[in-house]
Amino acid sequence: MSEARSFRLEAVVLRHADWGEADRLLNLYSRERGKVRAVAKGARRIRSRKAGHLEPFTRLVLQLARGRDLPIVTQADTLEAYLPLREDLLLTGYAAYVVELVDRFTYEGESESYPIYRLLVETLGRLAAGADPWTALRYYEIHLLDALGFRPQLFECANCQAGIEAVDQFFSPAAGGVLCPRCGTGLPGAWPISMDALRYLRHFQRSAYAAAQRAQPAPGIRAETETLMQKYFTYLLERELNSPGFLKQIKR
């Protein structure tokens, strides 16, 4: 039985690029099919009715027709534009970080996309609604790792499986989690992690967002956890992300 000539998706625009003389190539993350690439014909023309619906961070419903190589957008309707994310440069940077992580870690044709899609939409919504960016982003990071199959081990030593005591520990990306001082001291590639930073990561890993919002770490702990998570993503991806550098420039 042949596939239908057209199909419908609910998706978030991750990024777009020029395609041909007047078209636009879209990278989307959809509720139904995970990552999808599609072509929006004529979207770069001044009079295009689709162009305003196809900006990064937009959540929309798309009707797509099967093309020779890539699906072609025949209709696009915005569900949520997240306008505050476009009106504040710092929020734009945070949103760029959110979508870049999904874009880098996912591939076309993967199944089980709904948990990632829901987390993506919820995080963009939280940032647009004025949530504390540190809390929203750290919660997003730790739960995205879960959804991707990279859940870090935070409650026992990832090497000897001993329970973690209330002293500073080490984090090993190669081992996939925390190492006790006996296993981590002097080990190449193991990073120190304070017990306070570990407590917040544990709290986010096992909590719903409503409970995570109550976290009020000191500035030093915020900086430590942010740095550790970005280093972990760099290790997993084997390359640095672009958006953290953009955010540093804005904050200066």
PDB file of C-alpha atoms in Angstrom:
ATOM      1  CA  MET A   1       0.000   0.000   0.000  1.00  0.00           C
ATOM      2  CA  SER A   2       1.523   3.357  -1.042  1.00  0.00           C
ATOM      3  CA  GLU A   3       1.956   6.188   1.440  1.00  0.00           C
ATOM      4  CA  ALA A   4      -0.385   9.183   1.340  1.00  0.00           C
ATOM      5  CA  ARG A   5       0.736  11.988  -0.970  1.00  0.00           C
ATOM      6  CA  SER A   6       0.459  14.538   1.844  1.00  0.00           C
ATOM      7  CA  PHE A   7       0.653  14.520   5.628  1.00  0.00           C
ATOM      8  CA  ARG A   8       0.208  16.871   8.576  1.00  0.00           C
ATOM      9  CA  LEU A   9       2.682  17.655  11.355  1.00  0.00           C
ATOM     10  CA  GLU A  10       2.829  19.721  14.517  1.00  0.00           C
ATOM     11  CA  ALA A  11       6.405  20.950  14.809  1.00  0.00           C
ATOM     12  CA  VAL A  12       8.888  23.542  16.071  1.00  0.00           C
ATOM     13  CA  VAL A  13      11.208  25.267  13.594  1.00  0.00           C
ATOM     14  CA  LEU A  14      14.775  24.577  14.727  1.00  0.00           C
ATOM     15  CA  ARG A  15      16.518  26.535  11.975  1.00  0.00           C
ATOM     16  CA  HIS A  16      16.251  27.404   8.308  1.00  0.00           C
ATOM     17  CA  ALA A  17      18.580  28.092   5.389  1.00  0.00           C
ATOM     18  CA  ASP A  18      18.321  29.540   1.901  1.00  0.00           C
ATOM     19  CA  TRP A  19      17.486  26.949  -0.747  1.00  0.00           C
ATOM     20  CA  GLY A  20      17.617  27.684  -4.446  1.00  0.00           C
ATOM     21  CA  GLU A  21      16.640  31.138  -5.665  1.00  0.00           C
ATOM     22  CA  ALA A  22      13.617  31.821  -3.458  1.00  0.00           C
ATOM     23  CA  ASP A  23      12.962  28.749  -1.317  1.00  0.00           C
ATOM     24  CA  ARG A  24      13.784  27.953   2.292  1.00  0.00           C
ATOM     25  CA  LEU A  25      15.045  24.679   3.752  1.00  0.00           C
ATOM     26  CA  LEU A  26      13.544  24.017   7.179  1.00  0.00           C
ATOM     27  CA  ASN A  27      14.865  21.836   9.976  1.00  0.00           C
ATOM     28  CA  LEU A  28      11.862  20.895  12.100  1.00  0.00           C
ATOM     29  CA  TYR A  29      11.286  18.824  15.205  1.00  0.00           C
ATOM     30  CA  SER A  30       7.821  17.340  15.106  1.00  0.00           C
ATOM     31  CA  ARG A  31       5.517  15.658  17.580  1.00  0.00           C
ATOM     32  CA  GLU A  32       4.678  12.830  15.187  1.00  0.00           C
ATOM     33  CA  ARG A  33       7.914  12.063  13.316  1.00  0.00           C
ATOM     34  CA  GLY A  34      10.791  13.624  15.221  1.00  0.00           C
ATOM     35  CA  LYS A  35      13.250  15.541  13.074  1.00  0.00           C
ATOM     36  CA  VAL A  36      12.057  16.357   9.570  1.00  0.00           C
ATOM     37  CA  ARG A  37      13.538  18.493   6.813  1.00  0.00           C
ATOM     38  CA  ALA A  38      11.173  20.219   4.404  1.00  0.00           C
ATOM     39  CA  VAL A  39      11.274  22.837   1.649  1.00  0.00           C
ATOM     40  CA  ALA A  40       9.080  25.957   1.728  1.00  0.00           C
ATOM     41  CA  LYS A  41       8.721  27.022  -1.900  1.00  0.00           C
ATOM     42  CA  GLY A  42       8.940  30.789  -2.472  1.00  0.00           C
ATOM     43  CA  ALA A  43       9.278  31.526   1.267  1.00  0.00           C
ATOM     44  CA  ARG A  44      11.985  34.148   0.653  1.00  0.00           C
ATOM     45  CA  ARG A  45       9.814  36.198  -1.666  1.00  0.00           C
ATOM     46  CA  ILE A  46       8.524  39.455  -0.169  1.00  0.00           C
ATOM     47  CA  ARG A  47       4.878  38.540  -0.741  1.00  0.00           C
ATOM     48  CA  SER A  48       5.137  35.013   0.627  1.00  0.00           C
ATOM     49  CA  ARG A  49       2.333  34.207   3.066  1.00  0.00           C
ATOM     50  CA  LYS A  50       4.289  31.360   4.601  1.00  0.00           C
ATOM     51  CA  ALA A  51       7.430  33.283   5.571  1.00  0.00           C
ATOM     52  CA  GLY A  52       6.105  34.737   8.821  1.00  0.00           C
ATOM     53  CA  HIS A  53       5.163  31.280  10.109  1.00  0.00           C
ATOM     54  CA  LEU A  54       8.548  29.687   9.465  1.00  0.00           C
ATOM     55  CA  GLU A  55      10.911  31.545  11.788  1.00  0.00           C
ATOM     56  CA  PRO A  56      13.044  29.640  14.330  1.00  0.00           C
ATOM     57  CA  PHE A  57      11.361  28.789  17.669  1.00  0.00           C
ATOM     58  CA  THR A  58       7.859  28.943  16.125  1.00  0.00           C
ATOM     59  CA  ARG A  59       5.467  26.101  16.965  1.00  0.00           C
ATOM     60  CA  LEU A  60       3.166  25.467  14.043  1.00  0.00           C
ATOM     61  CA  VAL A  61       0.976  23.014  12.149  1.00  0.00           C
ATOM     62  CA  LEU A  62       2.204  22.122   8.678  1.00  0.00           C
ATOM     63  CA  GLN A  63       0.633  20.404   5.718  1.00  0.00           C
ATOM     64  CA  LEU A  64       3.343  18.756   3.624  1.00  0.00           C
ATOM     65  CA  ALA A  65       3.301  17.107   0.204  1.00  0.00           C
ATOM     66  CA  ARG A  66       5.770  14.397  -0.695  1.00  0.00           C
ATOM     67  CA  GLY A  67       8.415  15.759  -3.063  1.00  0.00           C
ATOM     68  CA  ARG A  68      11.071  14.031  -5.116  1.00  0.00           C
ATOM     69  CA  ASP A  69      13.727  14.473  -2.411  1.00  0.00           C
ATOM     70  CA  LEU A  70      12.181  16.367   0.511  1.00  0.00           C
ATOM     71  CA  PRO A  71       8.612  17.127   1.637  1.00  0.00           C
ATOM     72  CA  ILE A  72       7.211  20.448   0.414  1.00  0.00           C
ATOM     73  CA  VAL A  73       5.290  22.794   2.710  1.00  0.00           C
ATOM     74  CA  THR A  74       1.862  23.496   1.244  1.00  0.00           C
ATOM     75  CA  GLN A  75       0.326  25.174   4.307  1.00  0.00           C
ATOM     76  CA  ALA A  76       1.649  26.577   7.592  1.00  0.00           C
ATOM     77  CA  ASP A  77      -0.337  27.878  10.575  1.00  0.00           C
ATOM     78  CA  THR A  78       1.272  29.232  13.731  1.00  0.00           C
ATOM     79  CA  LEU A  79       0.209  27.730  17.042  1.00  0.00           C
ATOM     80  CA  GLU A  80       2.647  29.706  19.220  1.00  0.00           C
ATOM     81  CA  ALA A  81       5.094  32.367  18.057  1.00  0.00           C
ATOM     82  CA  TYR A  82       6.831  32.821  21.463  1.00  0.00           C
ATOM     83  CA  LEU A  83       7.242  36.506  20.635  1.00  0.00           C
ATOM     84  CA  PRO A  84       9.233  37.441  23.784  1.00  0.00           C
ATOM     85  CA  LEU A  85      12.001  35.137  22.543  1.00  0.00           C
ATOM     86  CA  ARG A  86      12.458  37.395  19.511  1.00  0.00           C
ATOM     87  CA  GLU A  87      12.138  40.722  21.319  1.00  0.00           C
ATOM     88  CA  ASP A  88      14.983  40.221  23.839  1.00  0.00           C
ATOM     89  CA  LEU A  89      18.442  39.272  22.566  1.00  0.00           C
ATOM     90  CA  LEU A  90      19.333  37.325  25.710  1.00  0.00           C
ATOM     91  CA  LEU A  91      16.129  35.278  25.466  1.00  0.00           C
ATOM     92  CA  THR A  92      16.905  34.708  21.788  1.00  0.00           C
ATOM     93  CA  GLY A  93      20.251  33.260  22.855  1.00  0.00           C
ATOM     94  CA  TYR A  94      18.631  30.966  25.426  1.00  0.00           C
ATOM     95  CA  ALA A  95      16.082  29.763  22.872  1.00  0.00           C
ATOM     96  CA  ALA A  96      18.875  29.176  20.348  1.00  0.00           C
ATOM     97  CA  TYR A  97      20.617  26.965  22.921  1.00  0.00           C
ATOM     98  CA  VAL A  98      17.432  24.967  23.497  1.00  0.00           C
ATOM     99  CA  VAL A  99      16.822  24.236  19.817  1.00  0.00           C
ATOM    100  CA  GLU A 100      20.510  23.660  19.056  1.00  0.00           C
ATOM    101  CA  LEU A 101      20.658  20.794  21.561  1.00  0.00           C
ATOM    102  CA  VAL A 102      17.688  19.069  19.930  1.00  0.00           C
ATOM    103  CA  ASP A 103      19.077  19.734  16.467  1.00  0.00           C
ATOM    104  CA  ARG A 104      22.517  18.308  17.288  1.00  0.00           C
ATOM    105  CA  PHE A 105      21.349  15.204  19.138  1.00  0.00           C
ATOM    106  CA  THR A 106      18.532  13.997  16.872  1.00  0.00           C
ATOM    107  CA  TYR A 107      18.374  12.499  13.398  1.00  0.00           C
ATOM    108  CA  GLU A 108      15.716  12.056  10.768  1.00  0.00           C
ATOM    109  CA  GLY A 109      13.801   8.798  10.953  1.00  0.00           C
ATOM    110  CA  GLU A 110      14.104   8.289  14.714  1.00  0.00           C
ATOM    111  CA  SER A 111      11.032   7.081  16.589  1.00  0.00           C
ATOM    112  CA  GLU A 112       9.688   7.995  20.028  1.00  0.00           C
ATOM    113  CA  SER A 113       9.804  11.735  19.447  1.00  0.00           C
ATOM    114  CA  TYR A 114       6.944  12.907  21.675  1.00  0.00           C
ATOM    115  CA  PRO A 115       8.853  13.186  25.027  1.00  0.00           C
ATOM    116  CA  ILE A 116      11.546  15.322  23.364  1.00  0.00           C
ATOM    117  CA  TYR A 117       8.952  17.411  21.512  1.00  0.00           C
ATOM    118  CA  ARG A 118       6.966  18.040  24.687  1.00  0.00           C
ATOM    119  CA  LEU A 119      10.092  19.035  26.636  1.00  0.00           C
ATOM    120  CA  LEU A 120      11.156  21.364  23.799  1.00  0.00           C
ATOM    121  CA  VAL A 121       7.766  23.090  23.652  1.00  0.00           C
ATOM    122  CA  GLU A 122       7.463  23.378  27.429  1.00  0.00           C
ATOM    123  CA  THR A 123      10.937  24.918  27.750  1.00  0.00           C
ATOM    124  CA  LEU A 124      10.369  27.504  25.014  1.00  0.00           C
ATOM    125  CA  GLY A 125       7.061  28.361  26.690  1.00  0.00           C
ATOM    126  CA  ARG A 126       8.708  28.770  30.094  1.00  0.00           C
ATOM    127  CA  LEU A 127      11.401  31.081  28.727  1.00  0.00           C
ATOM    128  CA  ALA A 128       8.805  33.151  26.859  1.00  0.00           C
ATOM    129  CA  ALA A 129       6.670  33.411  30.019  1.00  0.00           C
ATOM    130  CA  GLY A 130       9.525  34.896  32.053  1.00  0.00           C
ATOM    131  CA  ALA A 131      10.707  31.851  34.030  1.00  0.00           C
ATOM    132  CA  ASP A 132      14.154  31.945  35.635  1.00  0.00           C
ATOM    133  CA  PRO A 133      16.360  30.957  32.652  1.00  0.00           C
ATOM    134  CA  TRP A 134      18.877  29.082  34.809  1.00  0.00           C
ATOM    135  CA  THR A 135      16.183  26.828  36.271  1.00  0.00           C
ATOM    136  CA  ALA A 136      14.392  26.331  32.948  1.00  0.00           C
ATOM    137  CA  LEU A 137      17.623  25.449  31.108  1.00  0.00           C
ATOM    138  CA  ARG A 138      19.136  23.146  33.735  1.00  0.00           C
ATOM    139  CA  TYR A 139      15.823  21.280  34.044  1.00  0.00           C
ATOM    140  CA  TYR A 140      15.659  21.018  30.261  1.00  0.00           C
ATOM    141  CA  GLU A 141      19.232  19.716  30.008  1.00  0.00           C
ATOM    142  CA  ILE A 142      18.884  16.988  32.610  1.00  0.00           C
ATOM    143  CA  HIS A 143      15.541  15.737  31.247  1.00  0.00           C
ATOM    144  CA  LEU A 144      16.702  15.940  27.629  1.00  0.00           C
ATOM    145  CA  LEU A 145      19.585  13.631  28.572  1.00  0.00           C
ATOM    146  CA  ASP A 146      16.989  11.203  29.961  1.00  0.00           C
ATOM    147  CA  ALA A 147      14.938  11.316  26.771  1.00  0.00           C
ATOM    148  CA  LEU A 148      18.036  10.819  24.601  1.00  0.00           C
ATOM    149  CA  GLY A 149      19.270   7.812  26.585  1.00  0.00           C
ATOM    150  CA  PHE A 150      22.194   9.611  28.263  1.00  0.00           C
ATOM    151  CA  ARG A 151      20.788   9.822  31.813  1.00  0.00           C
ATOM    152  CA  PRO A 152      23.795  10.541  34.070  1.00  0.00           C
ATOM    153  CA  GLN A 153      24.240   8.417  37.183  1.00  0.00           C
ATOM    154  CA  LEU A 154      24.055  10.844  40.095  1.00  0.00           C
ATOM    155  CA  PHE A 155      23.126   8.799  43.168  1.00  0.00           C
ATOM    156  CA  GLU A 156      25.846   6.092  43.217  1.00  0.00           C
ATOM    157  CA  CYS A 157      29.436   6.046  42.046  1.00  0.00           C
ATOM    158  CA  ALA A 158      29.380   5.173  38.346  1.00  0.00           C
ATOM    159  CA  ASN A 159      32.462   2.980  38.858  1.00  0.00           C
ATOM    160  CA  CYS A 160      32.177   1.118  42.183  1.00  0.00           C
ATOM    161  CA  GLN A 161      28.403   1.665  42.694  1.00  0.00           C
ATOM    162  CA  ALA A 162      28.942   2.854  46.283  1.00  0.00           C
ATOM    163  CA  GLY A 163      26.466   5.344  47.666  1.00  0.00           C
ATOM    164  CA  ILE A 164      27.488   8.993  47.363  1.00  0.00           C
ATOM    165  CA  GLU A 165      28.480  10.545  50.690  1.00  0.00           C
ATOM    166  CA  ALA A 166      28.060  14.219  51.580  1.00  0.00           C
ATOM    167  CA  VAL A 167      31.483  15.347  50.340  1.00  0.00           C
ATOM    168  CA  ASP A 168      32.643  16.840  47.040  1.00  0.00           C
ATOM    169  CA  GLN A 169      32.791  14.292  44.222  1.00  0.00           C
ATOM    170  CA  PHE A 170      33.976  13.924  40.631  1.00  0.00           C
ATOM    171  CA  PHE A 171      32.019  13.733  37.383  1.00  0.00           C
ATOM    172  CA  SER A 172      33.245  11.488  34.597  1.00  0.00           C
ATOM    173  CA  PRO A 173      31.603  11.841  31.168  1.00  0.00           C
ATOM    174  CA  ALA A 174      33.272   8.604  30.054  1.00  0.00           C
ATOM    175  CA  ALA A 175      31.748   6.716  33.012  1.00  0.00           C
ATOM    176  CA  GLY A 176      28.412   8.464  32.542  1.00  0.00           C
ATOM    177  CA  GLY A 177      28.066  10.030  35.952  1.00  0.00           C
ATOM    178  CA  VAL A 178      29.487  10.802  39.367  1.00  0.00           C
ATOM    179  CA  LEU A 179      32.587   9.132  40.792  1.00  0.00           C
ATOM    180  CA  CYS A 180      33.370   8.945  44.493  1.00  0.00           C
ATOM    181  CA  PRO A 181      36.673  10.502  45.660  1.00  0.00           C
ATOM    182  CA  ARG A 182      38.333   7.072  45.811  1.00  0.00           C
ATOM    183  CA  CYS A 183      37.515   6.334  42.143  1.00  0.00           C
ATOM    184  CA  GLY A 184      37.770   9.859  40.765  1.00  0.00           C
ATOM    185  CA  THR A 185      40.886  11.340  42.377  1.00  0.00           C
ATOM    186  CA  GLY A 186      43.642  11.650  39.780  1.00  0.00           C
ATOM    187  CA  LEU A 187      41.569  10.005  37.039  1.00  0.00           C
ATOM    188  CA  PRO A 188      42.127  11.709  33.648  1.00  0.00           C
ATOM    189  CA  GLY A 189      38.941  13.291  32.318  1.00  0.00           C
ATOM    190  CA  ALA A 190      37.173  13.347  35.696  1.00  0.00           C
ATOM    191  CA  TRP A 191      35.991  16.820  36.723  1.00  0.00           C
ATOM    192  CA  PRO A 192      35.489  17.977  40.328  1.00  0.00           C
ATOM    193  CA  ILE A 193      31.869  18.631  41.290  1.00  0.00           C
ATOM    194  CA  SER A 194      30.800  20.161  44.593  1.00  0.00           C
ATOM    195  CA  MET A 195      28.204  18.396  46.699  1.00  0.00           C
ATOM    196  CA  ASP A 196      25.945  21.470  46.444  1.00  0.00           C
ATOM    197  CA  ALA A 197      25.983  21.384  42.630  1.00  0.00           C
ATOM    198  CA  LEU A 198      25.332  17.641  42.669  1.00  0.00           C
ATOM    199  CA  ARG A 199      22.336  18.116  44.979  1.00  0.00           C
ATOM    200  CA  TYR A 200      20.692  20.503  42.505  1.00  0.00           C
ATOM    201  CA  LEU A 201      21.311  18.193  39.539  1.00  0.00           C
ATOM    202  CA  ARG A 202      19.807  15.298  41.520  1.00  0.00           C
ATOM    203  CA  HIS A 203      16.842  17.434  42.509  1.00  0.00           C
ATOM    204  CA  PHE A 204      16.139  18.358  38.886  1.00  0.00           C
ATOM    205  CA  GLN A 205      16.579  14.775  37.687  1.00  0.00           C
ATOM    206  CA  ARG A 206      13.951  13.327  40.039  1.00  0.00           C
ATOM    207  CA  SER A 207      11.525  16.275  40.257  1.00  0.00           C
ATOM    208  CA  ALA A 208       8.673  17.713  38.263  1.00  0.00           C
ATOM    209  CA  TYR A 209       9.233  21.278  37.078  1.00  0.00           C
ATOM    210  CA  ALA A 210       6.987  22.751  39.784  1.00  0.00           C
ATOM    211  CA  ALA A 211       9.335  21.368  42.446  1.00  0.00           C
ATOM    212  CA  ALA A 212      12.460  22.312  40.489  1.00  0.00           C
ATOM    213  CA  GLN A 213      11.326  25.950  40.440  1.00  0.00           C
ATOM    214  CA  ARG A 214      11.826  26.155  44.194  1.00  0.00           C
ATOM    215  CA  ALA A 215      15.587  25.731  43.812  1.00  0.00           C
ATOM    216  CA  GLN A 216      17.508  28.877  44.764  1.00  0.00           C
ATOM    217  CA  PRO A 217      21.233  28.105  44.357  1.00  0.00           C
ATOM    218  CA  ALA A 218      23.963  30.644  44.969  1.00  0.00           C
ATOM    219  CA  PRO A 219      25.561  32.307  41.902  1.00  0.00           C
ATOM    220  CA  GLY A 220      28.683  30.164  42.196  1.00  0.00           C
ATOM    221  CA  ILE A 221      26.659  26.939  42.126  1.00  0.00           C
ATOM    222  CA  ARG A 222      24.677  28.190  39.130  1.00  0.00           C
ATOM    223  CA  ALA A 223      27.904  28.850  37.237  1.00  0.00           C
ATOM    224  CA  GLU A 224      29.387  25.483  38.236  1.00  0.00           C
ATOM    225  CA  THR A 225      26.386  23.422  37.098  1.00  0.00           C
ATOM    226  CA  GLU A 226      26.048  25.381  33.850  1.00  0.00           C
ATOM    227  CA  THR A 227      29.706  24.841  33.000  1.00  0.00           C
ATOM    228  CA  LEU A 228      29.587  21.148  33.867  1.00  0.00           C
ATOM    229  CA  MET A 229      26.492  20.487  31.748  1.00  0.00           C
ATOM    230  CA  GLN A 230      27.934  22.272  28.720  1.00  0.00           C
ATOM    231  CA  LYS A 231      31.199  20.324  29.053  1.00  0.00           C
ATOM    232  CA  TYR A 232      29.183  17.096  29.218  1.00  0.00           C
ATOM    233  CA  PHE A 233      27.274  17.970  26.048  1.00  0.00           C
ATOM    234  CA  THR A 234      30.553  18.842  24.314  1.00  0.00           C
ATOM    235  CA  TYR A 235      31.927  15.420  25.290  1.00  0.00           C
ATOM    236  CA  LEU A 236      28.832  13.580  24.025  1.00  0.00           C
ATOM    237  CA  LEU A 237      28.707  15.516  20.743  1.00  0.00           C
ATOM    238  CA  GLU A 238      32.494  15.528  20.263  1.00  0.00           C
ATOM    239  CA  ARG A 239      32.293  19.203  19.334  1.00  0.00           C
ATOM    240  CA  GLU A 240      31.365  22.497  20.977  1.00  0.00           C
ATOM    241  CA  LEU A 241      27.933  24.035  20.696  1.00  0.00           C
ATOM    242  CA  ASN A 242      27.591  27.423  18.984  1.00  0.00           C
ATOM    243  CA  SER A 243      24.971  29.080  21.177  1.00  0.00           C
ATOM    244  CA  PRO A 244      26.931  29.211  24.495  1.00  0.00           C
ATOM    245  CA  GLY A 245      29.559  31.399  22.813  1.00  0.00           C
ATOM    246  CA  PHE A 246      26.809  33.655  21.453  1.00  0.00           C
ATOM    247  CA  LEU A 247      25.320  33.932  24.939  1.00  0.00           C
ATOM    248  CA  LYS A 248      28.689  34.880  26.447  1.00  0.00           C
ATOM    249  CA  GLN A 249      29.066  37.691  23.917  1.00  0.00           C
ATOM    250  CA  ILE A 250      25.609  39.049  24.767  1.00  0.00           C
ATOM    251  CA  LYS A 251      26.222  38.906  28.523  1.00  0.00           C
ATOM    252  CA  ARG A 252      29.463  40.888  28.166  1.00  0.00           C
TER     253      ARG A 252
END
